[in-house]
Amino acid sequence: MSNKELDQLRQQVDEMNLDLLKLINERARLVQEIGKVKEKQGVNRYDPVRERKMLDLIKDQNDGPFEHSTVEHIFKEIFKAGLELQKDDHRKALLVSRKKKAEDTIVDIKGEKIGDGNPHYIFGPCAVESYEQVAEVAKSIKAKGLKMLRGGAFKPRTSPYDFQGLGIEGLKILKKIADDFDLAVVSEIVNPADVEKAVEYIDVIQIGARNMQNFELLKAAGAVKKPVLLKRGLAATIEEFINAAEYIMSQGNGDIILCERGIRTYERATRNTLDISAVPILKQETHLPVMVDVTHSTGRRDLLLPTAKAALAIGADGVMAEVHPDPAVALSDSAQQMDIKQFDDFYSTLLKNHPLKV
Ligand code: PEP
Ligand code: MN
């Protein structure tokens, strides 16, 4: 074969490559259209019966020289790429996605603007035990010029025999504390039926790790006008976490703060493993503010400060940590809460490292 002949054949192959490219992209556009129709109809994107039919038709028409199995493999890859494209389109369409809204969402909690570029802090006991117990922490928060206080009234505990929280009584205590000290209170709600009542008492609804995929609770929190602090599930992927936030936002409530609180891994040196890289990923993928709970992620008092520094250094919008006047007698999480003196040291060191920008 002369070089000229070879060049001609190669030129034909080049042209055919471009024809194929055009065709597979045209096909991709059709697949995208199908994806949109399916989304509207609420039907599943992957349809194995339809895929089998397409493959059979292709095989019927295949005269070689490729074998059926080769042709099937090539087309299977094309189908897969189309499905991935539909998924990407779906991701782009998420309300919480950065692609949907480029600017950062700022959640305003009684003037505390989470997501404004400054670090924000939520401190308070694991559980509300009494007015006096919470008031002692509230006093210390107030003295630091801080605004947000946490405290669990409904405690989702691993054992049914452990302290379950004071319930509505606990919310009433928090309301009184908020009024007496001019603070904003964050408290976990576990039952969708309690959401409407809870908004009368608290400023932020917390959805805990164990409830991140309690879809009825997410929907109920999305249906009220109250900021939501959504914690990452114990074994939830970032994608599942983002979708949980989408559940809330899809109901009309966009005031959502994401909270990384560690995930369960094989590591036992800490209570959970703080997934620090989740912070910049969540900031990139969504427009929502992201906080880090250093108490439940580490379960260790000696790690609260270094992990809080890491959280702020990597771009978190704030830090949550537990403070109790006398951790040794706390009804829950006694091993990891700070006492008031430790809290003072923790906060002053953090402030030195991360002074307010404005
Ligand atoms: C809490 O913050 O009180 C709590 C129980 O945390 P988590 O849901 O992250 O375990
Ligand atoms: Mn706790």
mmCIF file with all atom_site columns, N, CA and C in Angstrom, residues 47-109:
data_model
loop_
_atom_site.group_PDB
_atom_site.id
_atom_site.type_symbol
_atom_site.label_atom_id
_atom_site.label_alt_id
_atom_site.label_comp_id
_atom_site.label_asym_id
_atom_site.label_entity_id
_atom_site.label_seq_id
_atom_site.pdbx_PDB_ins_code
_atom_site.Cartn_x
_atom_site.Cartn_y
_atom_site.Cartn_z
_atom_site.occupancy
_atom_site.B_iso_or_equiv
_atom_site.pdbx_formal_charge
_atom_site.auth_seq_id
_atom_site.auth_comp_id
_atom_site.auth_asym_id
_atom_site.auth_atom_id
_atom_site.pdbx_PDB_model_num
ATOM 1   N N  . ASP A 1 47  ? -33.947 2.585  32.876 1.00 0.00 ? 47  ASP A N  1
ATOM 2   C CA . ASP A 1 47  ? -35.010 1.658  32.493 1.00 0.00 ? 47  ASP A CA 1
ATOM 3   C C  . ASP A 1 47  ? -34.357 0.452  31.807 1.00 0.00 ? 47  ASP A C  1
ATOM 4   N N  . PRO A 1 48  ? -34.090 -0.618 32.563 1.00 0.00 ? 48  PRO A N  1
ATOM 5   C CA . PRO A 1 48  ? -33.373 -1.768 31.997 1.00 0.00 ? 48  PRO A CA 1
ATOM 6   C C  . PRO A 1 48  ? -34.127 -2.463 30.863 1.00 0.00 ? 48  PRO A C  1
ATOM 7   N N  . VAL A 1 49  ? -35.469 -2.433 30.900 1.00 0.00 ? 49  VAL A N  1
ATOM 8   C CA . VAL A 1 49  ? -36.249 -3.102 29.845 1.00 0.00 ? 49  VAL A CA 1
ATOM 9   C C  . VAL A 1 49  ? -36.034 -2.388 28.514 1.00 0.00 ? 49  VAL A C  1
ATOM 10  N N  . ARG A 1 50  ? -36.092 -1.068 28.595 1.00 0.00 ? 50  ARG A N  1
ATOM 11  C CA . ARG A 1 50  ? -35.877 -0.248 27.395 1.00 0.00 ? 50  ARG A CA 1
ATOM 12  C C  . ARG A 1 50  ? -34.439 -0.449 26.866 1.00 0.00 ? 50  ARG A C  1
ATOM 13  N N  . GLU A 1 51  ? -33.499 -0.544 27.776 1.00 0.00 ? 51  GLU A N  1
ATOM 14  C CA . GLU A 1 51  ? -32.105 -0.717 27.383 1.00 0.00 ? 51  GLU A CA 1
ATOM 15  C C  . GLU A 1 51  ? -31.912 -2.068 26.669 1.00 0.00 ? 51  GLU A C  1
ATOM 16  N N  . ARG A 1 52  ? -32.537 -3.087 27.204 1.00 0.00 ? 52  ARG A N  1
ATOM 17  C CA . ARG A 1 52  ? -32.456 -4.417 26.575 1.00 0.00 ? 52  ARG A CA 1
ATOM 18  C C  . ARG A 1 52  ? -33.023 -4.373 25.157 1.00 0.00 ? 52  ARG A C  1
ATOM 19  N N  . LYS A 1 53  ? -34.163 -3.677 25.003 1.00 0.00 ? 53  LYS A N  1
ATOM 20  C CA . LYS A 1 53  ? -34.802 -3.574 23.673 1.00 0.00 ? 53  LYS A CA 1
ATOM 21  C C  . LYS A 1 53  ? -33.868 -2.891 22.679 1.00 0.00 ? 53  LYS A C  1
ATOM 22  N N  . MET A 1 54  ? -33.206 -1.804 23.136 1.00 0.00 ? 54  MET A N  1
ATOM 23  C CA . MET A 1 54  ? -32.295 -1.068 22.242 1.00 0.00 ? 54  MET A CA 1
ATOM 24  C C  . MET A 1 54  ? -31.131 -1.960 21.829 1.00 0.00 ? 54  MET A C  1
ATOM 25  N N  . LEU A 1 55  ? -30.591 -2.700 22.793 1.00 0.00 ? 55  LEU A N  1
ATOM 26  C CA . LEU A 1 55  ? -29.449 -3.573 22.486 1.00 0.00 ? 55  LEU A CA 1
ATOM 27  C C  . LEU A 1 55  ? -29.845 -4.685 21.509 1.00 0.00 ? 55  LEU A C  1
ATOM 28  N N  . ASP A 1 56  ? -31.049 -5.248 21.701 1.00 0.00 ? 56  ASP A N  1
ATOM 29  C CA . ASP A 1 56  ? -31.515 -6.319 20.805 1.00 0.00 ? 56  ASP A CA 1
ATOM 30  C C  . ASP A 1 56  ? -31.665 -5.818 19.374 1.00 0.00 ? 56  ASP A C  1
ATOM 31  N N  . LEU A 1 57  ? -32.201 -4.606 19.255 1.00 0.00 ? 57  LEU A N  1
ATOM 32  C CA . LEU A 1 57  ? -32.385 -4.011 17.931 1.00 0.00 ? 57  LEU A CA 1
ATOM 33  C C  . LEU A 1 57  ? -31.037 -3.802 17.250 1.00 0.00 ? 57  LEU A C  1
ATOM 34  N N  . ILE A 1 58  ? -30.080 -3.318 18.017 1.00 0.00 ? 58  ILE A N  1
ATOM 35  C CA . ILE A 1 58  ? -28.732 -3.081 17.469 1.00 0.00 ? 58  ILE A CA 1
ATOM 36  C C  . ILE A 1 58  ? -28.106 -4.408 17.025 1.00 0.00 ? 58  ILE A C  1
ATOM 37  N N  . LYS A 1 59  ? -28.260 -5.422 17.859 1.00 0.00 ? 59  LYS A N  1
ATOM 38  C CA . LYS A 1 59  ? -27.667 -6.732 17.532 1.00 0.00 ? 59  LYS A CA 1
ATOM 39  C C  . LYS A 1 59  ? -28.312 -7.340 16.279 1.00 0.00 ? 59  LYS A C  1
ATOM 40  N N  . ASP A 1 60  ? -29.614 -7.159 16.182 1.00 0.00 ? 60  ASP A N  1
ATOM 41  C CA . ASP A 1 60  ? -30.331 -7.664 15.003 1.00 0.00 ? 60  ASP A CA 1
ATOM 42  C C  . ASP A 1 60  ? -29.755 -7.085 13.714 1.00 0.00 ? 60  ASP A C  1
ATOM 43  N N  . GLN A 1 61  ? -29.377 -5.845 13.778 1.00 0.00 ? 61  GLN A N  1
ATOM 44  C CA . GLN A 1 61  ? -28.900 -5.143 12.575 1.00 0.00 ? 61  GLN A CA 1
ATOM 45  C C  . GLN A 1 61  ? -27.397 -5.252 12.382 1.00 0.00 ? 61  GLN A C  1
ATOM 46  N N  . ASN A 1 62  ? -26.731 -5.920 13.289 1.00 0.00 ? 62  ASN A N  1
ATOM 47  C CA . ASN A 1 62  ? -25.273 -5.965 13.218 1.00 0.00 ? 62  ASN A CA 1
ATOM 48  C C  . ASN A 1 62  ? -24.766 -7.012 12.227 1.00 0.00 ? 62  ASN A C  1
ATOM 49  N N  . ASP A 1 63  ? -24.148 -6.540 11.138 1.00 0.00 ? 63  ASP A N  1
ATOM 50  C CA . ASP A 1 63  ? -23.615 -7.468 10.138 1.00 0.00 ? 63  ASP A CA 1
ATOM 51  C C  . ASP A 1 63  ? -22.107 -7.643 10.261 1.00 0.00 ? 63  ASP A C  1
ATOM 52  N N  . GLY A 1 64  ? -21.526 -7.152 11.284 1.00 0.00 ? 64  GLY A N  1
ATOM 53  C CA . GLY A 1 64  ? -20.078 -7.300 11.466 1.00 0.00 ? 64  GLY A CA 1
ATOM 54  C C  . GLY A 1 64  ? -19.304 -6.251 10.718 1.00 0.00 ? 64  GLY A C  1
ATOM 55  N N  . PRO A 1 65  ? -18.015 -6.203 10.756 1.00 0.00 ? 65  PRO A N  1
ATOM 56  C CA . PRO A 1 65  ? -17.171 -7.283 11.302 1.00 0.00 ? 65  PRO A CA 1
ATOM 57  C C  . PRO A 1 65  ? -17.112 -7.347 12.836 1.00 0.00 ? 65  PRO A C  1
ATOM 58  N N  . PHE A 1 66  ? -17.648 -6.357 13.540 1.00 0.00 ? 66  PHE A N  1
ATOM 59  C CA . PHE A 1 66  ? -17.635 -6.462 14.997 1.00 0.00 ? 66  PHE A CA 1
ATOM 60  C C  . PHE A 1 66  ? -18.551 -7.586 15.465 1.00 0.00 ? 66  PHE A C  1
ATOM 61  N N  . GLU A 1 67  ? -18.110 -8.277 16.488 1.00 0.00 ? 67  GLU A N  1
ATOM 62  C CA . GLU A 1 67  ? -18.954 -9.320 17.095 1.00 0.00 ? 67  GLU A CA 1
ATOM 63  C C  . GLU A 1 67  ? -20.065 -8.657 17.907 1.00 0.00 ? 67  GLU A C  1
ATOM 64  N N  . HIS A 1 68  ? -21.150 -9.426 18.134 1.00 0.00 ? 68  HIS A N  1
ATOM 65  C CA . HIS A 1 68  ? -22.265 -8.891 18.928 1.00 0.00 ? 68  HIS A CA 1
ATOM 66  C C  . HIS A 1 68  ? -21.790 -8.362 20.274 1.00 0.00 ? 68  HIS A C  1
ATOM 67  N N  . SER A 1 69  ? -20.916 -9.156 20.919 1.00 0.00 ? 69  SER A N  1
ATOM 68  C CA . SER A 1 69  ? -20.492 -8.764 22.276 1.00 0.00 ? 69  SER A CA 1
ATOM 69  C C  . SER A 1 69  ? -19.716 -7.447 22.258 1.00 0.00 ? 69  SER A C  1
ATOM 70  N N  . THR A 1 70  ? -18.936 -7.220 21.206 1.00 0.00 ? 70  THR A N  1
ATOM 71  C CA . THR A 1 70  ? -18.178 -5.959 21.113 1.00 0.00 ? 70  THR A CA 1
ATOM 72  C C  . THR A 1 70  ? -19.134 -4.781 20.905 1.00 0.00 ? 70  THR A C  1
ATOM 73  N N  . VAL A 1 71  ? -20.075 -4.986 20.005 1.00 0.00 ? 71  VAL A N  1
ATOM 74  C CA . VAL A 1 71  ? -21.054 -3.934 19.727 1.00 0.00 ? 71  VAL A CA 1
ATOM 75  C C  . VAL A 1 71  ? -21.850 -3.618 21.002 1.00 0.00 ? 71  VAL A C  1
ATOM 76  N N  . GLU A 1 72  ? -22.229 -4.694 21.694 1.00 0.00 ? 72  GLU A N  1
ATOM 77  C CA . GLU A 1 72  ? -23.007 -4.502 22.924 1.00 0.00 ? 72  GLU A CA 1
ATOM 78  C C  . GLU A 1 72  ? -22.200 -3.683 23.939 1.00 0.00 ? 72  GLU A C  1
ATOM 79  N N  . HIS A 1 73  ? -20.926 -4.003 24.050 1.00 0.00 ? 73  HIS A N  1
ATOM 80  C CA . HIS A 1 73  ? -20.059 -3.293 24.997 1.00 0.00 ? 73  HIS A CA 1
ATOM 81  C C  . HIS A 1 73  ? -19.967 -1.799 24.651 1.00 0.00 ? 73  HIS A C  1
ATOM 82  N N  . ILE A 1 74  ? -19.740 -1.533 23.371 1.00 0.00 ? 74  ILE A N  1
ATOM 83  C CA . ILE A 1 74  ? -19.604 -0.125 22.945 1.00 0.00 ? 74  ILE A CA 1
ATOM 84  C C  . ILE A 1 74  ? -20.892 0.655  23.242 1.00 0.00 ? 74  ILE A C  1
ATOM 85  N N  . PHE A 1 75  ? -22.027 0.063  22.879 1.00 0.00 ? 75  PHE A N  1
ATOM 86  C CA . PHE A 1 75  ? -23.299 0.783  23.089 1.00 0.00 ? 75  PHE A CA 1
ATOM 87  C C  . PHE A 1 75  ? -23.655 0.922  24.565 1.00 0.00 ? 75  PHE A C  1
ATOM 88  N N  . LYS A 1 76  ? -23.290 -0.096 25.328 1.00 0.00 ? 76  LYS A N  1
ATOM 89  C CA . LYS A 1 76  ? -23.542 -0.045 26.771 1.00 0.00 ? 76  LYS A CA 1
ATOM 90  C C  . LYS A 1 76  ? -22.818 1.187  27.376 1.00 0.00 ? 76  LYS A C  1
ATOM 91  N N  . GLU A 1 77  ? -21.591 1.431  26.887 1.00 0.00 ? 77  GLU A N  1
ATOM 92  C CA . GLU A 1 77  ? -20.835 2.603  27.355 1.00 0.00 ? 77  GLU A CA 1
ATOM 93  C C  . GLU A 1 77  ? -21.537 3.899  26.954 1.00 0.00 ? 77  GLU A C  1
ATOM 94  N N  . ILE A 1 78  ? -22.066 3.926  25.765 1.00 0.00 ? 78  ILE A N  1
ATOM 95  C CA . ILE A 1 78  ? -22.789 5.125  25.308 1.00 0.00 ? 78  ILE A CA 1
ATOM 96  C C  . ILE A 1 78  ? -24.038 5.345  26.177 1.00 0.00 ? 78  ILE A C  1
ATOM 97  N N  . PHE A 1 79  ? -24.737 4.244  26.472 1.00 0.00 ? 79  PHE A N  1
ATOM 98  C CA . PHE A 1 79  ? -25.949 4.359  27.311 1.00 0.00 ? 79  PHE A CA 1
ATOM 99  C C  . PHE A 1 79  ? -25.573 4.906  28.690 1.00 0.00 ? 79  PHE A C  1
ATOM 100 N N  . LYS A 1 80  ? -24.476 4.361  29.229 1.00 0.00 ? 80  LYS A N  1
ATOM 101 C CA . LYS A 1 80  ? -24.050 4.748  30.575 1.00 0.00 ? 80  LYS A CA 1
ATOM 102 C C  . LYS A 1 80  ? -23.722 6.247  30.617 1.00 0.00 ? 80  LYS A C  1
ATOM 103 N N  . ALA A 1 81  ? -23.012 6.702  29.586 1.00 0.00 ? 81  ALA A N  1
ATOM 104 C CA . ALA A 1 81  ? -22.628 8.119  29.534 1.00 0.00 ? 81  ALA A CA 1
ATOM 105 C C  . ALA A 1 81  ? -23.875 9.005  29.486 1.00 0.00 ? 81  ALA A C  1
ATOM 106 N N  . GLY A 1 82  ? -24.890 8.536  28.764 1.00 0.00 ? 82  GLY A N  1
ATOM 107 C CA . GLY A 1 82  ? -26.145 9.296  28.675 1.00 0.00 ? 82  GLY A CA 1
ATOM 108 C C  . GLY A 1 82  ? -26.829 9.397  30.023 1.00 0.00 ? 82  GLY A C  1
ATOM 109 N N  . LEU A 1 83  ? -26.808 8.302  30.755 1.00 0.00 ? 83  LEU A N  1
ATOM 110 C CA . LEU A 1 83  ? -27.437 8.263  32.080 1.00 0.00 ? 83  LEU A CA 1
ATOM 111 C C  . LEU A 1 83  ? -26.713 9.207  33.050 1.00 0.00 ? 83  LEU A C  1
ATOM 112 N N  . GLU A 1 84  ? -25.383 9.211  32.946 1.00 0.00 ? 84  GLU A N  1
ATOM 113 C CA . GLU A 1 84  ? -24.578 10.108 33.789 1.00 0.00 ? 84  GLU A CA 1
ATOM 114 C C  . GLU A 1 84  ? -24.917 11.567 33.491 1.00 0.00 ? 84  GLU A C  1
ATOM 115 N N  . LEU A 1 85  ? -25.109 11.846 32.212 1.00 0.00 ? 85  LEU A N  1
ATOM 116 C CA . LEU A 1 85  ? -25.439 13.203 31.787 1.00 0.00 ? 85  LEU A CA 1
ATOM 117 C C  . LEU A 1 85  ? -26.774 13.643 32.390 1.00 0.00 ? 85  LEU A C  1
ATOM 118 N N  . GLN A 1 86  ? -27.744 12.735 32.401 1.00 0.00 ? 86  GLN A N  1
ATOM 119 C CA . GLN A 1 86  ? -29.051 13.040 33.008 1.00 0.00 ? 86  GLN A CA 1
ATOM 120 C C  . GLN A 1 86  ? -28.881 13.328 34.495 1.00 0.00 ? 86  GLN A C  1
ATOM 121 N N  . LYS A 1 87  ? -28.005 12.552 35.132 1.00 0.00 ? 87  LYS A N  1
ATOM 122 C CA . LYS A 1 87  ? -27.772 12.749 36.569 1.00 0.00 ? 87  LYS A CA 1
ATOM 123 C C  . LYS A 1 87  ? -27.148 14.118 36.824 1.00 0.00 ? 87  LYS A C  1
ATOM 124 N N  . ASP A 1 88  ? -26.150 14.499 35.964 1.00 0.00 ? 88  ASP A N  1
ATOM 125 C CA . ASP A 1 88  ? -25.506 15.810 36.101 1.00 0.00 ? 88  ASP A CA 1
ATOM 126 C C  . ASP A 1 88  ? -26.527 16.928 35.967 1.00 0.00 ? 88  ASP A C  1
ATOM 127 N N  . ASP A 1 89  ? -27.415 16.770 34.975 1.00 0.00 ? 89  ASP A N  1
ATOM 128 C CA . ASP A 1 89  ? -28.446 17.794 34.762 1.00 0.00 ? 89  ASP A CA 1
ATOM 129 C C  . ASP A 1 89  ? -29.321 17.915 35.993 1.00 0.00 ? 89  ASP A C  1
ATOM 130 N N  . HIS A 1 90  ? -29.613 16.760 36.594 1.00 0.00 ? 90  HIS A N  1
ATOM 131 C CA . HIS A 1 90  ? -30.465 16.744 37.768 1.00 0.00 ? 90  HIS A CA 1
ATOM 132 C C  . HIS A 1 90  ? -29.768 17.469 38.918 1.00 0.00 ? 90  HIS A C  1
ATOM 133 N N  . ARG A 1 91  ? -28.451 17.182 39.073 1.00 0.00 ? 91  ARG A N  1
ATOM 134 C CA . ARG A 1 91  ? -27.671 17.822 40.139 1.00 0.00 ? 91  ARG A CA 1
ATOM 135 C C  . ARG A 1 91  ? -27.644 19.329 39.955 1.00 0.00 ? 91  ARG A C  1
ATOM 136 N N  . LYS A 1 92  ? -27.466 19.744 38.687 1.00 0.00 ? 92  LYS A N  1
ATOM 137 C CA . LYS A 1 92  ? -27.424 21.171 38.397 1.00 0.00 ? 92  LYS A CA 1
ATOM 138 C C  . LYS A 1 92  ? -28.732 21.828 38.787 1.00 0.00 ? 92  LYS A C  1
ATOM 139 N N  . ALA A 1 93  ? -29.804 21.052 38.700 1.00 0.00 ? 93  ALA A N  1
ATOM 140 C CA . ALA A 1 93  ? -31.121 21.622 38.937 1.00 0.00 ? 93  ALA A CA 1
ATOM 141 C C  . ALA A 1 93  ? -31.449 21.743 40.418 1.00 0.00 ? 93  ALA A C  1
ATOM 142 N N  . LEU A 1 94  ? -30.635 21.154 41.312 1.00 0.00 ? 94  LEU A N  1
ATOM 143 C CA . LEU A 1 94  ? -30.945 21.227 42.745 1.00 0.00 ? 94  LEU A CA 1
ATOM 144 C C  . LEU A 1 94  ? -30.995 22.678 43.211 1.00 0.00 ? 94  LEU A C  1
ATOM 145 N N  . LEU A 1 95  ? -31.983 22.971 44.030 1.00 0.00 ? 95  LEU A N  1
ATOM 146 C CA . LEU A 1 95  ? -32.146 24.346 44.532 1.00 0.00 ? 95  LEU A CA 1
ATOM 147 C C  . LEU A 1 95  ? -30.988 24.773 45.418 1.00 0.00 ? 95  LEU A C  1
ATOM 148 N N  . VAL A 1 96  ? -30.397 23.816 46.144 1.00 0.00 ? 96  VAL A N  1
ATOM 149 C CA . VAL A 1 96  ? -29.299 24.157 47.063 1.00 0.00 ? 96  VAL A CA 1
ATOM 150 C C  . VAL A 1 96  ? -27.955 24.260 46.330 1.00 0.00 ? 96  VAL A C  1
ATOM 151 N N  . SER A 1 97  ? -27.960 23.901 45.043 1.00 0.00 ? 97  SER A N  1
ATOM 152 C CA . SER A 1 97  ? -26.704 23.844 44.301 1.00 0.00 ? 97  SER A CA 1
ATOM 153 C C  . SER A 1 97  ? -26.135 25.217 43.985 1.00 0.00 ? 97  SER A C  1
ATOM 154 N N  . ARG A 1 98  ? -24.821 25.289 44.012 1.00 0.00 ? 98  ARG A N  1
ATOM 155 C CA . ARG A 1 98  ? -24.094 26.515 43.658 1.00 0.00 ? 98  ARG A CA 1
ATOM 156 C C  . ARG A 1 98  ? -24.368 26.868 42.195 1.00 0.00 ? 98  ARG A C  1
ATOM 157 N N  . LYS A 1 99  ? -24.650 25.839 41.389 1.00 0.00 ? 99  LYS A N  1
ATOM 158 C CA . LYS A 1 99  ? -24.912 26.094 39.972 1.00 0.00 ? 99  LYS A CA 1
ATOM 159 C C  . LYS A 1 99  ? -26.241 26.812 39.793 1.00 0.00 ? 99  LYS A C  1
ATOM 160 N N  . LYS A 1 100 ? -27.135 26.577 40.738 1.00 0.00 ? 100 LYS A N  1
ATOM 161 C CA . LYS A 1 100 ? -28.446 27.217 40.670 1.00 0.00 ? 100 LYS A CA 1
ATOM 162 C C  . LYS A 1 100 ? -28.356 28.669 41.157 1.00 0.00 ? 100 LYS A C  1
ATOM 163 N N  . LYS A 1 101 ? -27.523 28.875 42.185 1.00 0.00 ? 101 LYS A N  1
ATOM 164 C CA . LYS A 1 101 ? -27.382 30.225 42.752 1.00 0.00 ? 101 LYS A CA 1
ATOM 165 C C  . LYS A 1 101 ? -25.914 30.401 43.122 1.00 0.00 ? 101 LYS A C  1
ATOM 166 N N  . ALA A 1 102 ? -25.255 31.356 42.468 1.00 0.00 ? 102 ALA A N  1
ATOM 167 C CA . ALA A 1 102 ? -23.801 31.500 42.655 1.00 0.00 ? 102 ALA A CA 1
ATOM 168 C C  . ALA A 1 102 ? -23.443 32.156 43.989 1.00 0.00 ? 102 ALA A C  1
ATOM 169 N N  . GLU A 1 103 ? -24.265 33.121 44.440 1.00 0.00 ? 103 GLU A N  1
ATOM 170 C CA . GLU A 1 103 ? -23.908 33.844 45.675 1.00 0.00 ? 103 GLU A CA 1
ATOM 171 C C  . GLU A 1 103 ? -24.150 32.985 46.917 1.00 0.00 ? 103 GLU A C  1
ATOM 172 N N  . ASP A 1 104 ? -23.368 33.276 47.957 1.00 0.00 ? 104 ASP A N  1
ATOM 173 C CA . ASP A 1 104 ? -23.544 32.593 49.239 1.00 0.00 ? 104 ASP A CA 1
ATOM 174 C C  . ASP A 1 104 ? -24.887 32.957 49.854 1.00 0.00 ? 104 ASP A C  1
ATOM 175 N N  . THR A 1 105 ? -25.544 31.973 50.429 1.00 0.00 ? 105 THR A N  1
ATOM 176 C CA . THR A 1 105 ? -26.751 32.257 51.202 1.00 0.00 ? 105 THR A CA 1
ATOM 177 C C  . THR A 1 105 ? -26.328 32.699 52.591 1.00 0.00 ? 105 THR A C  1
ATOM 178 N N  . ILE A 1 106 ? -26.931 33.771 53.071 1.00 0.00 ? 106 ILE A N  1
ATOM 179 C CA . ILE A 1 106 ? -26.651 34.224 54.436 1.00 0.00 ? 106 ILE A CA 1
ATOM 180 C C  . ILE A 1 106 ? -27.909 33.977 55.261 1.00 0.00 ? 106 ILE A C  1
ATOM 181 N N  . VAL A 1 107 ? -27.755 33.214 56.330 1.00 0.00 ? 107 VAL A N  1
ATOM 182 C CA . VAL A 1 107 ? -28.901 32.920 57.188 1.00 0.00 ? 107 VAL A CA 1
ATOM 183 C C  . VAL A 1 107 ? -28.859 33.873 58.379 1.00 0.00 ? 107 VAL A C  1
ATOM 184 N N  . ASP A 1 108 ? -29.899 34.678 58.476 1.00 0.00 ? 108 ASP A N  1
ATOM 185 C CA . ASP A 1 108 ? -29.956 35.717 59.514 1.00 0.00 ? 108 ASP A CA 1
ATOM 186 C C  . ASP A 1 108 ? -30.706 35.173 60.734 1.00 0.00 ? 108 ASP A C  1
ATOM 187 N N  . ILE A 1 109 ? -29.960 35.030 61.832 1.00 0.00 ? 109 ILE A N  1
ATOM 188 C CA . ILE A 1 109 ? -30.577 34.541 63.067 1.00 0.00 ? 109 ILE A CA 1
ATOM 189 C C  . ILE A 1 109 ? -30.517 35.654 64.103 1.00 0.00 ? 109 ILE A C  1
#
